[in-house]
mmCIF file of N, CA and C in Angstrom:
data_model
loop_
_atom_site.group_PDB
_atom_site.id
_atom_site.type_symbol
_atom_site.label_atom_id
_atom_site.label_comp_id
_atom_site.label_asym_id
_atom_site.label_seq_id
_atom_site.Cartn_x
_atom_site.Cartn_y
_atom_site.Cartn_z
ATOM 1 N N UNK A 1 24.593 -29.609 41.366
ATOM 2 C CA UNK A 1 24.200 -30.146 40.069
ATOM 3 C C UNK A 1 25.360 -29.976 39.084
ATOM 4 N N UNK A 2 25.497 -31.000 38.504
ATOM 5 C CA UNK A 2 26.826 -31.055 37.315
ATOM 6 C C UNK A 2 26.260 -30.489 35.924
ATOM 7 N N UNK A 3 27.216 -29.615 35.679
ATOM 8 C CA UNK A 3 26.901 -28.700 34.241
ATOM 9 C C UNK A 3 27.353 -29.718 33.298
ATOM 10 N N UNK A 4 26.870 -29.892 32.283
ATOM 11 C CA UNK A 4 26.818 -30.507 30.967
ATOM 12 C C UNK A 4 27.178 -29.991 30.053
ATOM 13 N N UNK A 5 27.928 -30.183 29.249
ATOM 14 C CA UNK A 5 27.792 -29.719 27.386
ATOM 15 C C UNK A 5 27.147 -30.392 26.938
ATOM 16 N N UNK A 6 26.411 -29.490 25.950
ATOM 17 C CA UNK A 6 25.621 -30.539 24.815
ATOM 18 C C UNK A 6 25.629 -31.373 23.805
ATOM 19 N N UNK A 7 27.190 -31.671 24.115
ATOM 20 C CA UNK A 7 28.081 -33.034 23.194
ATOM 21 C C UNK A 7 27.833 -33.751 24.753
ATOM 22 N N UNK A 8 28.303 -33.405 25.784
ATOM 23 C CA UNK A 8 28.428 -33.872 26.898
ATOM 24 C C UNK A 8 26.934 -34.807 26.902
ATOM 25 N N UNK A 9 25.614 -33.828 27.166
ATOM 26 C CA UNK A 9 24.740 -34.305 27.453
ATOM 27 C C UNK A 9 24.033 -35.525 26.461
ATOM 28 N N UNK A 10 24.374 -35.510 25.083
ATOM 29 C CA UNK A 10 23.871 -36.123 23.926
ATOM 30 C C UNK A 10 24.799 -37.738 24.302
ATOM 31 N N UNK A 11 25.724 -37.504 24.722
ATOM 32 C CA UNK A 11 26.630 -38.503 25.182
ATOM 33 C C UNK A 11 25.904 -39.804 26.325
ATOM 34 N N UNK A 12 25.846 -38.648 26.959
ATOM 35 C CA UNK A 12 25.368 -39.634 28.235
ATOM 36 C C UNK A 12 23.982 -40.269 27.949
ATOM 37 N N UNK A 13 23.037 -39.257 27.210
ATOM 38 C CA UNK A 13 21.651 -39.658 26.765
ATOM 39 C C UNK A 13 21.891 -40.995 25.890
ATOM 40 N N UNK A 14 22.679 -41.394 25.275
ATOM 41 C CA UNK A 14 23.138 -42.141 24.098
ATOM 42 C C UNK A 14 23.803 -43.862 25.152
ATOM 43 N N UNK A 15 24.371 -43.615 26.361
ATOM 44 C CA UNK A 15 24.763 -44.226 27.050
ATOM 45 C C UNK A 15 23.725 -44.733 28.144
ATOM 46 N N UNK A 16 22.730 -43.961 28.615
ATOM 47 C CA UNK A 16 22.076 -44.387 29.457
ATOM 48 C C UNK A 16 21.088 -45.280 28.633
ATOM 49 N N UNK A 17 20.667 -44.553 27.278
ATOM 50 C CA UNK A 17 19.370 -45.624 26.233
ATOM 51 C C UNK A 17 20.078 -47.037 26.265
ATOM 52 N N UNK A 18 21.567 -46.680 25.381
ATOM 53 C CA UNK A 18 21.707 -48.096 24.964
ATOM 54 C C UNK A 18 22.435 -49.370 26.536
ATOM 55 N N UNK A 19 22.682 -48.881 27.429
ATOM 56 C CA UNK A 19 22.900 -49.294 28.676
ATOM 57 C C UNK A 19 21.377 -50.152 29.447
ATOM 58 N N UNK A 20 20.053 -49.504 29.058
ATOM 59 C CA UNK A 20 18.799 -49.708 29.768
ATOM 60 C C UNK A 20 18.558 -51.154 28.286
ATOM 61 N N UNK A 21 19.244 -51.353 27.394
ATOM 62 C CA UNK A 21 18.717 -51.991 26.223
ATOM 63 C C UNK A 21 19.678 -53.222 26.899
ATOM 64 N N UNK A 22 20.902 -53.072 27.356
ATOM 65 C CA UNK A 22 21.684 -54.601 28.020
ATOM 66 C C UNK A 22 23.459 -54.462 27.008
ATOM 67 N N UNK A 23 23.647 -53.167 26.389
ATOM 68 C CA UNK A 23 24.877 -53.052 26.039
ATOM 69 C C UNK A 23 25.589 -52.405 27.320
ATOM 70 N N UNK A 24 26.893 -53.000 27.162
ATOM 71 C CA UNK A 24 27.302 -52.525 28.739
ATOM 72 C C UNK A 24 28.965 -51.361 27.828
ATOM 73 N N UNK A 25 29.563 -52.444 26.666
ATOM 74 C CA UNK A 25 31.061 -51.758 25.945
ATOM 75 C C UNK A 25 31.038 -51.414 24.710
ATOM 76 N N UNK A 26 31.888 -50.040 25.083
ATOM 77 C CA UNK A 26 31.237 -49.200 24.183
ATOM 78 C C UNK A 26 33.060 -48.513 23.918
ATOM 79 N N UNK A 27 32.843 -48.588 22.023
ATOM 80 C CA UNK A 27 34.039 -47.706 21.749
ATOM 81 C C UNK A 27 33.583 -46.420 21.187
ATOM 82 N N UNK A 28 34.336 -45.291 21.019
ATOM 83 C CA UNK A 28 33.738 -43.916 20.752
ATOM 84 C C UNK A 28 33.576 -43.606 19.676
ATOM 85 N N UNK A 29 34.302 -44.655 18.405
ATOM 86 C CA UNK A 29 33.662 -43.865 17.414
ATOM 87 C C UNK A 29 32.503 -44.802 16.501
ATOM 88 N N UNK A 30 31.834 -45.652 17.728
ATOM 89 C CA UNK A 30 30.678 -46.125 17.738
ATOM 90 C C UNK A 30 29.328 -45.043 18.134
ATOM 91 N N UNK A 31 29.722 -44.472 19.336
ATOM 92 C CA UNK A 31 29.096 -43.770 20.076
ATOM 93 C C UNK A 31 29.133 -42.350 18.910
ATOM 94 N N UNK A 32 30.119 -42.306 18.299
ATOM 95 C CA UNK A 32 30.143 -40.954 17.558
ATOM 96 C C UNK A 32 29.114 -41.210 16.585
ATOM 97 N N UNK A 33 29.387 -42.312 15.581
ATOM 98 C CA UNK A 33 28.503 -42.686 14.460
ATOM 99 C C UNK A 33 26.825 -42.249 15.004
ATOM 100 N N UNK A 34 26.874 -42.842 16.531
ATOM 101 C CA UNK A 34 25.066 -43.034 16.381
ATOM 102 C C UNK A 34 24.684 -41.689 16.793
ATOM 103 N N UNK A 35 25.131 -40.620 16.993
ATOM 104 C CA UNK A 35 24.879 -39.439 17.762
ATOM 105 C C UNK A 35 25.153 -38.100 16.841
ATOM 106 N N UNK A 36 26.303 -38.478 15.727
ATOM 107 C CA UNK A 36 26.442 -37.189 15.071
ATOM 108 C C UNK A 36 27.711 -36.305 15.122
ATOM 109 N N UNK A 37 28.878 -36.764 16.206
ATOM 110 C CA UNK A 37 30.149 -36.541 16.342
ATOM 111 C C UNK A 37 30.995 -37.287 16.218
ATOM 112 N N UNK A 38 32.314 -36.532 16.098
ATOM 113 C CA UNK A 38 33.706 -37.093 15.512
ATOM 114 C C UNK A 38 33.818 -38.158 16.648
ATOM 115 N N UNK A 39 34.274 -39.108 15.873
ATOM 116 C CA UNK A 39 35.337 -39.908 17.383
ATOM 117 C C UNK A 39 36.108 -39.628 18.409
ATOM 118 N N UNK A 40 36.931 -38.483 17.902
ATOM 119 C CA UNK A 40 37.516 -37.589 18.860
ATOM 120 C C UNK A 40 36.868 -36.952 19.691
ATOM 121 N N UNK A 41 36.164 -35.962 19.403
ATOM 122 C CA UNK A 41 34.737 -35.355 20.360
ATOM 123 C C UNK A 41 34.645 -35.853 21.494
ATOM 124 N N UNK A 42 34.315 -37.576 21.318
ATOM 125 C CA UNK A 42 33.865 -38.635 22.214
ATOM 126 C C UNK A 42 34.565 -38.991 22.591
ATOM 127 N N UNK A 43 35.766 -39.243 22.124
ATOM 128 C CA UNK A 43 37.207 -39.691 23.070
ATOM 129 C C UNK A 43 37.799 -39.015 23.465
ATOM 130 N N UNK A 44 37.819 -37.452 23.562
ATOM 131 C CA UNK A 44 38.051 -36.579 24.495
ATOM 132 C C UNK A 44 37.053 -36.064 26.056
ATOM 133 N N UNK A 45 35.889 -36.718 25.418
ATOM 134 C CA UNK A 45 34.873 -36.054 26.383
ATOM 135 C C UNK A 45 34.713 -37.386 27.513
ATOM 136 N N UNK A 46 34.948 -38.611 26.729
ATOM 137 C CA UNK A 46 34.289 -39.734 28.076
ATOM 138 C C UNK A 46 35.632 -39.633 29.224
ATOM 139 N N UNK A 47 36.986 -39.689 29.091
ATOM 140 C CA UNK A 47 37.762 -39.375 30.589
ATOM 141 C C UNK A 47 37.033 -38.375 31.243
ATOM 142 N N UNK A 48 36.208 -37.410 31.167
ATOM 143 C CA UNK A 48 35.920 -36.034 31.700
ATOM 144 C C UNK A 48 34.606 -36.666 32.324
ATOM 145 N N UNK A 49 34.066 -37.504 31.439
ATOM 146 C CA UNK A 49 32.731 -37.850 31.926
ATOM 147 C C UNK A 49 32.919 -38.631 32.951
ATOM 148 N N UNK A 50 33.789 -39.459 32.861
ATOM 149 C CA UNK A 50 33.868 -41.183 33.887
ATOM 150 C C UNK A 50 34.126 -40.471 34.943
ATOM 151 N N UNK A 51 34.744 -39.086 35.052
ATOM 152 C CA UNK A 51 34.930 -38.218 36.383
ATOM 153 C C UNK A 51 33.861 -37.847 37.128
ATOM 154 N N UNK A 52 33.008 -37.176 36.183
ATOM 155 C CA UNK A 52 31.883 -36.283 37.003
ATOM 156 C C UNK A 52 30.562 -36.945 36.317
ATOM 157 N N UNK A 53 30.389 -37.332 36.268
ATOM 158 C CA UNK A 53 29.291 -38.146 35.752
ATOM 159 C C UNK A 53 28.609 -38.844 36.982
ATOM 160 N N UNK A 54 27.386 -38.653 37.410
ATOM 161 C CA UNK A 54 26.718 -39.731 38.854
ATOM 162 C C UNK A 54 25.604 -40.386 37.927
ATOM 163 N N UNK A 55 25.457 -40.199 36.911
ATOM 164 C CA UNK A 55 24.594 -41.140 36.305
ATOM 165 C C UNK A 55 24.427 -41.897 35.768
ATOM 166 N N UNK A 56 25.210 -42.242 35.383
ATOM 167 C CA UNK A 56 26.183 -43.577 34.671
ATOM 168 C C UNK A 56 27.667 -43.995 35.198
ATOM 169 N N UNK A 57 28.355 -44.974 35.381
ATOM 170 C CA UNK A 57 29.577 -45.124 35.923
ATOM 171 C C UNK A 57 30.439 -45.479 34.302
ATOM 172 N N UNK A 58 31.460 -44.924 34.025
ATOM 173 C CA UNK A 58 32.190 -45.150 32.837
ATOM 174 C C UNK A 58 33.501 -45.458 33.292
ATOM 175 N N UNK A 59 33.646 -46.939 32.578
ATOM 176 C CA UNK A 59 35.253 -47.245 33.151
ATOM 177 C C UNK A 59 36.122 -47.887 31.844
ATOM 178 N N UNK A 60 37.038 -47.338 31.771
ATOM 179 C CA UNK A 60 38.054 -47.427 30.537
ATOM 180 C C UNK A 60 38.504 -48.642 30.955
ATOM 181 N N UNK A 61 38.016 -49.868 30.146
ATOM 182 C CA UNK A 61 38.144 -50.871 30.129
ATOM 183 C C UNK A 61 39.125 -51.818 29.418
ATOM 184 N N UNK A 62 39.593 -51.322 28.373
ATOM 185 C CA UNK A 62 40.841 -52.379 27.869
ATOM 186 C C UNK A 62 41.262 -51.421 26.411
ATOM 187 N N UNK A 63 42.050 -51.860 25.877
ATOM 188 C CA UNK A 63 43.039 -50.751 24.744
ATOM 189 C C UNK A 63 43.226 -51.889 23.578
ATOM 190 N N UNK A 64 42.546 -51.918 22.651
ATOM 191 C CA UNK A 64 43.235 -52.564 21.447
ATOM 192 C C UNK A 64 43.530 -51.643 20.549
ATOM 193 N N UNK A 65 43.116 -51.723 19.712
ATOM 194 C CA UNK A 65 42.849 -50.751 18.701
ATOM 195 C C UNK A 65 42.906 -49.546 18.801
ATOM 196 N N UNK A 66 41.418 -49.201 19.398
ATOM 197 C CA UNK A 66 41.098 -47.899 20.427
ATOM 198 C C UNK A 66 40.449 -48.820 21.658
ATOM 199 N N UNK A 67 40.058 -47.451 22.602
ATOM 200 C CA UNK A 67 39.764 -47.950 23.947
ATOM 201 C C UNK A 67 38.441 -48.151 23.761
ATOM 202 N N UNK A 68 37.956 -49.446 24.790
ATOM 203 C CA UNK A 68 37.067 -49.802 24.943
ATOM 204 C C UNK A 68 36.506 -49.228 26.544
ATOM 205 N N UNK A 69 34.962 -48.565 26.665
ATOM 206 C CA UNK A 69 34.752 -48.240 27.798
ATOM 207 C C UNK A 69 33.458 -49.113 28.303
ATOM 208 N N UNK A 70 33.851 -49.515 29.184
ATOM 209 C CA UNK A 70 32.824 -50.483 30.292
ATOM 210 C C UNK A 70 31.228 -49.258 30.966
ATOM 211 N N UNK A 71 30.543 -49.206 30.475
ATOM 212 C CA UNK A 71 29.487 -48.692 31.152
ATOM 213 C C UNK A 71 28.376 -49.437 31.408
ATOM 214 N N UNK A 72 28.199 -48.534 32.995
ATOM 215 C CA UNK A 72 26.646 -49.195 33.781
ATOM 216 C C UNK A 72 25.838 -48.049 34.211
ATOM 217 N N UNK A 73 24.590 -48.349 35.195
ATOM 218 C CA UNK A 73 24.213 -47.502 35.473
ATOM 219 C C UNK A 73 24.297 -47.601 37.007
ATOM 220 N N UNK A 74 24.523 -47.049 38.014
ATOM 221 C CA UNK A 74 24.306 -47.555 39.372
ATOM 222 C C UNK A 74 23.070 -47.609 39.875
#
């Protein structure tokens, strides 16, 4: 079983809701706004996640601005 932080876990909870709703790309300091953390927080924590994560698949999807991450659920 994969240990979580509870930025970690608020993360993924936040990804799996809006993923089951039909959003698939997601930037972090979107994900920060709706949850309560810095942008950074979240853009330090999703590379860590797209690693160990089996419950969602997170894939760093393209770079403008900031990075955009591609999520699904398998």
């Amino acid at each position: 079983m994969t240990e979580y932080t509870d930025e970690e876990k608020r993360i993924l909870a936040y990804l799996r809701d809006s993923v089951s709703r039909g959003e698939e790309y997601f930037r972090a300091k979107n994900i920060a706004e709706a949850i309560g953390l810095s942008a950074k927080q979240v853009g330090t924590r999703l590379p860590t996640l797209a690693e160990k994560s089996e419950e969602v698949d997170i894939e760093k999807w393209g770079r403008a601005r900031s990075t955009t991450w591609r999520v699904e659920v398998p």
